[in-house]
Coordinates of C-alpha atoms in Angstrom, one line a residue:
X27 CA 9.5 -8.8 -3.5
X28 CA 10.3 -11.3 -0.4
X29 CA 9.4 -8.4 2.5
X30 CA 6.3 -7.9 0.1
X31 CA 5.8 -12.0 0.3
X32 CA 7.1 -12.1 4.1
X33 CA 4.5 -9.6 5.0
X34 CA 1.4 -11.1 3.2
X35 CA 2.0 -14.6 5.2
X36 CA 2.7 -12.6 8.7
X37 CA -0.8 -11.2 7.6
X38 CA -2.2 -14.8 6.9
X39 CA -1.1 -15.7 9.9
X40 CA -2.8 -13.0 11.9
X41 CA -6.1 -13.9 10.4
X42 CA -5.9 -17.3 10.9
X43 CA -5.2 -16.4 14.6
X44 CA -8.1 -14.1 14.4
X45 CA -10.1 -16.6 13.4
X46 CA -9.0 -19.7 15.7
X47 CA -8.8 -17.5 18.8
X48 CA -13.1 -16.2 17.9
X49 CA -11.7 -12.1 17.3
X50 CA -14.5 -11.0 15.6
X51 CA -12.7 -7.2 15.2
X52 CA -9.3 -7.6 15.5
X53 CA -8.6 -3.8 13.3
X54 CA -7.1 -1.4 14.8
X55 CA -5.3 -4.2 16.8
X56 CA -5.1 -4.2 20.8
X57 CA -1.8 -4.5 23.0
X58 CA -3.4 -7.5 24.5
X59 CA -4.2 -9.2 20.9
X60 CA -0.4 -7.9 19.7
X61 CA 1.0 -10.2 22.6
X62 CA -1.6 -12.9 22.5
X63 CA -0.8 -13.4 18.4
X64 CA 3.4 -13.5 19.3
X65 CA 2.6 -16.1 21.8
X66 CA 0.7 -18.2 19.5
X67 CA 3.6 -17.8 16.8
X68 CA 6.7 -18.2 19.3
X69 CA 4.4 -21.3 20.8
X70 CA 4.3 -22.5 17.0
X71 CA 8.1 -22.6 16.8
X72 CA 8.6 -19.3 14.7
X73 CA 12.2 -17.3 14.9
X74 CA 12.5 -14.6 17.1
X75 CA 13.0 -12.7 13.5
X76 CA 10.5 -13.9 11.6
X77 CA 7.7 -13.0 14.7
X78 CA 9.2 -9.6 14.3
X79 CA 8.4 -9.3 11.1
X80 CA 4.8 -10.6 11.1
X81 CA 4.8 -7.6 13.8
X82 CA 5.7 -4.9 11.1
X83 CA 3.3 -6.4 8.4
X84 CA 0.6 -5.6 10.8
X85 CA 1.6 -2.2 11.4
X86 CA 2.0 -2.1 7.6
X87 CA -1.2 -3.1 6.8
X88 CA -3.0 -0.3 9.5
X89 CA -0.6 2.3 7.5
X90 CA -2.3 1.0 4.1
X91 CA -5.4 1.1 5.5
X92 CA -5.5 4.4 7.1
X93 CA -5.6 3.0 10.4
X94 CA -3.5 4.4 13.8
X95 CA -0.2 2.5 14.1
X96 CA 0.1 0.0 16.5
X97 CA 2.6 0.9 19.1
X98 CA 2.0 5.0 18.3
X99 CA 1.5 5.2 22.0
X100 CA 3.8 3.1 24.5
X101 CA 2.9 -0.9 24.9
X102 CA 5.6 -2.3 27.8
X103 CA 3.5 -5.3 28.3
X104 CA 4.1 -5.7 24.6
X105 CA 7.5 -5.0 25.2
X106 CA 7.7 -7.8 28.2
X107 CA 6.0 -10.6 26.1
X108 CA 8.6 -9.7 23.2
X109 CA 11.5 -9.8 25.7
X110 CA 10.6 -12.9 27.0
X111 CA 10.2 -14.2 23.1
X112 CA 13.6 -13.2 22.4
X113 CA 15.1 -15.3 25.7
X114 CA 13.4 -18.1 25.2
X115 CA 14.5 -18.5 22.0
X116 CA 17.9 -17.4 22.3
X117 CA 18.1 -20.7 24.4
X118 CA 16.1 -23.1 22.3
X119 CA 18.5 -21.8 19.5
X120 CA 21.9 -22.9 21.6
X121 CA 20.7 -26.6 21.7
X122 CA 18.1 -26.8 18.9
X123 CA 19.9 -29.3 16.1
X124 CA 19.3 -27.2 12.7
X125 CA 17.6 -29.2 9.7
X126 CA 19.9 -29.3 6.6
X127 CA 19.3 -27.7 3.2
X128 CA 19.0 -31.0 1.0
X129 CA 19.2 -30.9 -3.0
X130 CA 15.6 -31.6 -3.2
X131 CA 14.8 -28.0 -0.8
X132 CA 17.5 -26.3 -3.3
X133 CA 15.6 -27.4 -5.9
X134 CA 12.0 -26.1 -4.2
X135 CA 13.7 -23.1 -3.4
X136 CA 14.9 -22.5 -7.0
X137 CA 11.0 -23.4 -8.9
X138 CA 10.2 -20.9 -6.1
X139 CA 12.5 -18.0 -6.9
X140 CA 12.2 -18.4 -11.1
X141 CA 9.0 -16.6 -11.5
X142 CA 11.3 -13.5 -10.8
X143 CA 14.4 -15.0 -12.5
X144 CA 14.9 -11.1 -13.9
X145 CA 15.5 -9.7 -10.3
X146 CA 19.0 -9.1 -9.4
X147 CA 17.9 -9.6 -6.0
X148 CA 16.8 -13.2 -6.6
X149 CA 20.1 -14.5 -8.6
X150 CA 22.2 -13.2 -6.1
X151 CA 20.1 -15.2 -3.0
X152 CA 20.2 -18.4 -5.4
X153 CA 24.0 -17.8 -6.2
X154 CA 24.1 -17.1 -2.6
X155 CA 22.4 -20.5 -1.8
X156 CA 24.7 -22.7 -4.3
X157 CA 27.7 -21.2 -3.2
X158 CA 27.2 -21.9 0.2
X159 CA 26.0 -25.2 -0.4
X160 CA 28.2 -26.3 -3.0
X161 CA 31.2 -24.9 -1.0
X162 CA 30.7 -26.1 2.4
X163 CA 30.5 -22.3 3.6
X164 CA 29.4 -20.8 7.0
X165 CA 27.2 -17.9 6.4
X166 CA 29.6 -15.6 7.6
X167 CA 31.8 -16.3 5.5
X168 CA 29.9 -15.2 2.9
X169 CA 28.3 -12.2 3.8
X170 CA 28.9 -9.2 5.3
X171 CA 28.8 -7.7 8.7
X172 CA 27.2 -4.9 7.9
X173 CA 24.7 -3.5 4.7
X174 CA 27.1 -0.6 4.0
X175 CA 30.1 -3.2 3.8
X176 CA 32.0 -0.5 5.6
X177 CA 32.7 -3.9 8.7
X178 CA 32.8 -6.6 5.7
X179 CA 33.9 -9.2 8.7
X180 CA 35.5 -12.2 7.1
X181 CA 33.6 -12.2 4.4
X182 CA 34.3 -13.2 0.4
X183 CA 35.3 -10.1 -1.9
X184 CA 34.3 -10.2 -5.2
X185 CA 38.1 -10.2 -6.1
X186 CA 38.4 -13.3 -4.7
X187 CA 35.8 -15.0 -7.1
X188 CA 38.0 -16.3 -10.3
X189 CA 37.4 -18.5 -13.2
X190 CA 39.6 -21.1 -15.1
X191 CA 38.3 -20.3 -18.6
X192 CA 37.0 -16.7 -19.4
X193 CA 35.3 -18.6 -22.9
X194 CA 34.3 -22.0 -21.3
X195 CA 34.7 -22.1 -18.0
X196 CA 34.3 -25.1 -15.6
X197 CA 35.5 -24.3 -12.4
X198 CA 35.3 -21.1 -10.1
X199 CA 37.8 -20.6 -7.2
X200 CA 37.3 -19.0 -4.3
X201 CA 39.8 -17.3 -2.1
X202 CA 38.8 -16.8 1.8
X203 CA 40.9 -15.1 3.4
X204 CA 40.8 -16.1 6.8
X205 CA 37.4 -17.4 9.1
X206 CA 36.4 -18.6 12.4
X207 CA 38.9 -21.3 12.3
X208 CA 41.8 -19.0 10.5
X209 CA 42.6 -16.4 13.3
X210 CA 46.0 -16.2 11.0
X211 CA 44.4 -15.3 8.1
X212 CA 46.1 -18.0 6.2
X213 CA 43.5 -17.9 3.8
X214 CA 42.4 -21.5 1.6
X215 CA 41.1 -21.6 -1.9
X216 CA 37.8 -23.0 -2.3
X217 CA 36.8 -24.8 -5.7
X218 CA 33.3 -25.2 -7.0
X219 CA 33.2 -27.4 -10.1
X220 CA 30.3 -26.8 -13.5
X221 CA 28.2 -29.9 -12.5
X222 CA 26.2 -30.5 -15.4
X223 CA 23.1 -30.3 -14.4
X224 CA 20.3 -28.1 -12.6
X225 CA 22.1 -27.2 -9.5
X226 CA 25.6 -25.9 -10.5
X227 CA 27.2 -23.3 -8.5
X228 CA 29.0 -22.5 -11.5
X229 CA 26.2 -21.7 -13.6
X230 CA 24.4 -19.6 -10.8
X231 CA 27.4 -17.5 -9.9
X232 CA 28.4 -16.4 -13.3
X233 CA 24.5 -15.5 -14.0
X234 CA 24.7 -13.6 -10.8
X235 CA 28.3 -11.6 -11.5
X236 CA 26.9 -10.8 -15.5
X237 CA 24.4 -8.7 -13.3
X238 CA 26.3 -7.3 -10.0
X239 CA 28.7 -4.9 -11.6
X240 CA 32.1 -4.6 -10.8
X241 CA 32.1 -2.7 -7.6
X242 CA 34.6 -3.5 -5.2
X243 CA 33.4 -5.1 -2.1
X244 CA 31.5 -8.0 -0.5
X245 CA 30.6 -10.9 -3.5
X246 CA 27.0 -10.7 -2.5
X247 CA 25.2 -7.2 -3.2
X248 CA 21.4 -6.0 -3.3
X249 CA 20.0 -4.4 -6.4
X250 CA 19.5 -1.5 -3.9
X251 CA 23.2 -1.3 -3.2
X252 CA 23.0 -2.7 0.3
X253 CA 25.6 -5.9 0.9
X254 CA 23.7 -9.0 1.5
X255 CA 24.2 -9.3 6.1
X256 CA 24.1 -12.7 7.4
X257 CA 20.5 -11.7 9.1
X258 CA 18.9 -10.5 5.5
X259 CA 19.8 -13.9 4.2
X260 CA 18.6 -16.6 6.5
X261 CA 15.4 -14.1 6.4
X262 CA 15.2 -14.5 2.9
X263 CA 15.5 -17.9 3.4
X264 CA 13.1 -18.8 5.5
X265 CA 10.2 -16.9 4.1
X266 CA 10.6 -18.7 1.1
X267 CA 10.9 -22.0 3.0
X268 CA 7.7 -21.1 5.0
X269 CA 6.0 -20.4 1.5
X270 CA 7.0 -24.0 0.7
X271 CA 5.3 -25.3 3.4
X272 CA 8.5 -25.9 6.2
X273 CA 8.7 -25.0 9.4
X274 CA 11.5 -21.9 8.7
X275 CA 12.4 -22.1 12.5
X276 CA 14.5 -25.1 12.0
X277 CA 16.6 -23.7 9.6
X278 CA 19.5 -21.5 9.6
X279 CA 22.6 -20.5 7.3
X280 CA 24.3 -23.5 9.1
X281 CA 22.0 -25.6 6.9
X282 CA 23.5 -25.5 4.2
X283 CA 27.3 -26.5 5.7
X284 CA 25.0 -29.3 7.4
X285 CA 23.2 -30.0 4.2
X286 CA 26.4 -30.2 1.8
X287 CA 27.8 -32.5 4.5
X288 CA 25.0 -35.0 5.0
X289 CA 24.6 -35.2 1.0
X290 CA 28.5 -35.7 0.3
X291 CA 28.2 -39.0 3.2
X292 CA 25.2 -40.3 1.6
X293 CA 26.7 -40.6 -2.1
X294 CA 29.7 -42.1 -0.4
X295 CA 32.1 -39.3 -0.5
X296 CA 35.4 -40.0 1.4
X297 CA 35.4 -39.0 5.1
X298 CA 38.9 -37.2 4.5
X299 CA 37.3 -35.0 1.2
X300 CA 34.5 -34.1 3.2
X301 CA 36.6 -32.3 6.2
X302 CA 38.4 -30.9 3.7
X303 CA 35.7 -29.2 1.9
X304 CA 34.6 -28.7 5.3
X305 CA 37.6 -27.2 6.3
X306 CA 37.3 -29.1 9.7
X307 CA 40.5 -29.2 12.1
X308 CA 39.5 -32.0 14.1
X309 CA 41.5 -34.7 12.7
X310 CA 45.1 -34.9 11.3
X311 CA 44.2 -36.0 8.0
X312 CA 45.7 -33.0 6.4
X313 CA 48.8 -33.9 7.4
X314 CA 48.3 -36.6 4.7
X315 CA 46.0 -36.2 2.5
X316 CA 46.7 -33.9 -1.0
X317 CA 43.8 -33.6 -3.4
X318 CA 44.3 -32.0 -6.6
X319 CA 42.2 -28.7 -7.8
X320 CA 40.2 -30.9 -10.2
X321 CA 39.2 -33.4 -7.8
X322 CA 38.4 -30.8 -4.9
X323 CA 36.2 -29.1 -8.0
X324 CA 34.4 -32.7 -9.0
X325 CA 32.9 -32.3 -5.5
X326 CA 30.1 -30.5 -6.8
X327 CA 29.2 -32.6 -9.9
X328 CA 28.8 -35.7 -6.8
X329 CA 26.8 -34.0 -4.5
X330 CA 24.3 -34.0 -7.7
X331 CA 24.5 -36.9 -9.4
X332 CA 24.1 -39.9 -7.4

């Protein structure tokens, strides 16, 4: 359902461009069109990713319309202009500050993804978005190297996912192992509090387990089988966030760690919770500071209600 949605506004786009740029007959398309139209989408801030997928809805829609494939024969100027695409934004990405995923965008992002509440695929990506949110995770963390989960990385298991109350339960905790700033593999349990009200990491990841199945592996898992990749995500992500009218360059799975952050400061949240939520190292406050599992759980309910 997203490639189908990614692909119709690639196609928008190319008409648009059609139409801005006077191409009367832009079908079958040219090489020098093809690197013309990724120009005019790397110049309008798209990802490198996302400009490669407006590329395969245009070869998809010559396939469903009986027309030769673009790129059937060789295109290296094609191939030169993409290259260059793929620099340039490789270096805006090192110092581009990423936008953060507020409440209010979780909330678009949710009315967004409801009309297909029944898919599999779309409670896992809005479990997937709470849990990162609500938790404070890096993407990484979260999902898994690879779609065959054969190189899981240092992602969360679905073993690690428990619950305090099989009848009425109001917390989840969440075991990572080790991550970027665990070389040890010390591991830290992560709690994410029922909040009450319409964003609740509690509420999404149980209505996203009652569906998954029990099948060992990486938490996060496609209706198709595939384990949800860092890559798939942020994809997901930001087609739905370019359907909702944002610019989807400016955001990436660190938004959400950014996000939960900038929320928790502005409803006053103590500097010393935060990092540890955070699980930042760059202060010795956990030399001194001991929060109970309740009160690292009532984080969630406070990122919601002001």
């Amino acid at each position: 359902v997203s490639t189908k949605k990614t692909y119709r506004a690639g196609i928008n786009k190319f008409v648009q461009f059609c139409a801005s740029y006077n191409i009367a007959s832009p079908l079958p398309v040219s090489q020098s069109v093809l690197c013309l139209f990724i120009s005019h989408l790397a110049n309008l801030g798209l990802a490198y990713a996302t400009i490669k997928t407006y590329l395969a809805a245009i070869r998809h829609l010559h396939i469903s319309m009986d027309l030769p494939e673009p790129r059937s024969t060789p295109m290296p100027k094609l191939a030169l202009v993409e290259r260059g695409i793929r620099r340039m934004k490789s270096s805006e990405r090192s110092t581009r500050n990423r936008l953060p995923i507020t409440p209010e965008i979780l909330r678009q992002l949710r009315a967004l993804w409801s009309r297909e509440a029944s898919e599999q695929d779309v409670l896992m990506l809005w479990a997937a978005c709470c849990t990162a949110f609500f938790g404070f995770f890096r993407m990484g963390e979260l999902t898994s190297l690879t779609a065959d989960g054969q190189n899981p990385g240092h992602c969360v298991s679905v073993t690690d996912v428990a619950i305090d109350d099989v009848r009425n339960p109001s917390l989840i905790r969440i075991r990572l192992r080790s991550s970027k700033t665990d070389q040890f593999g010390r591991g830290v349990d992560i709690y994410l509090g029922r909040t009450g009200a319409d964003l609740c990491p509690v509420s999404a990841l149980l209505a996203y387990l009652a569906v998954r199945g029990k099948e060992p592996g990486p938490l996060f898992r496609l209706q198709d089988g595939r384990y949800l990749t860092k890559g798939v995500f942020i994809s997901k992500v930001r087609s739905a966030l370019a359907v909702l009218g944002y610019d989807e360059a400016a955001y990436a799975g660190h938004s959400f760690r950014i996000g939960a952050a900038t929320t928790a400061a502005e409803r006053g949240i103590e500097d010393s919770l935060i990092k540890m939520m955070g699980r930042w190292e760059s202060s010795a406050y956990q030399l001194y500071v001991r929060a109970s599992h309740q009160s690292l759980a009532s984080m969630s309910r406070r990122l919601v209600v002001s």
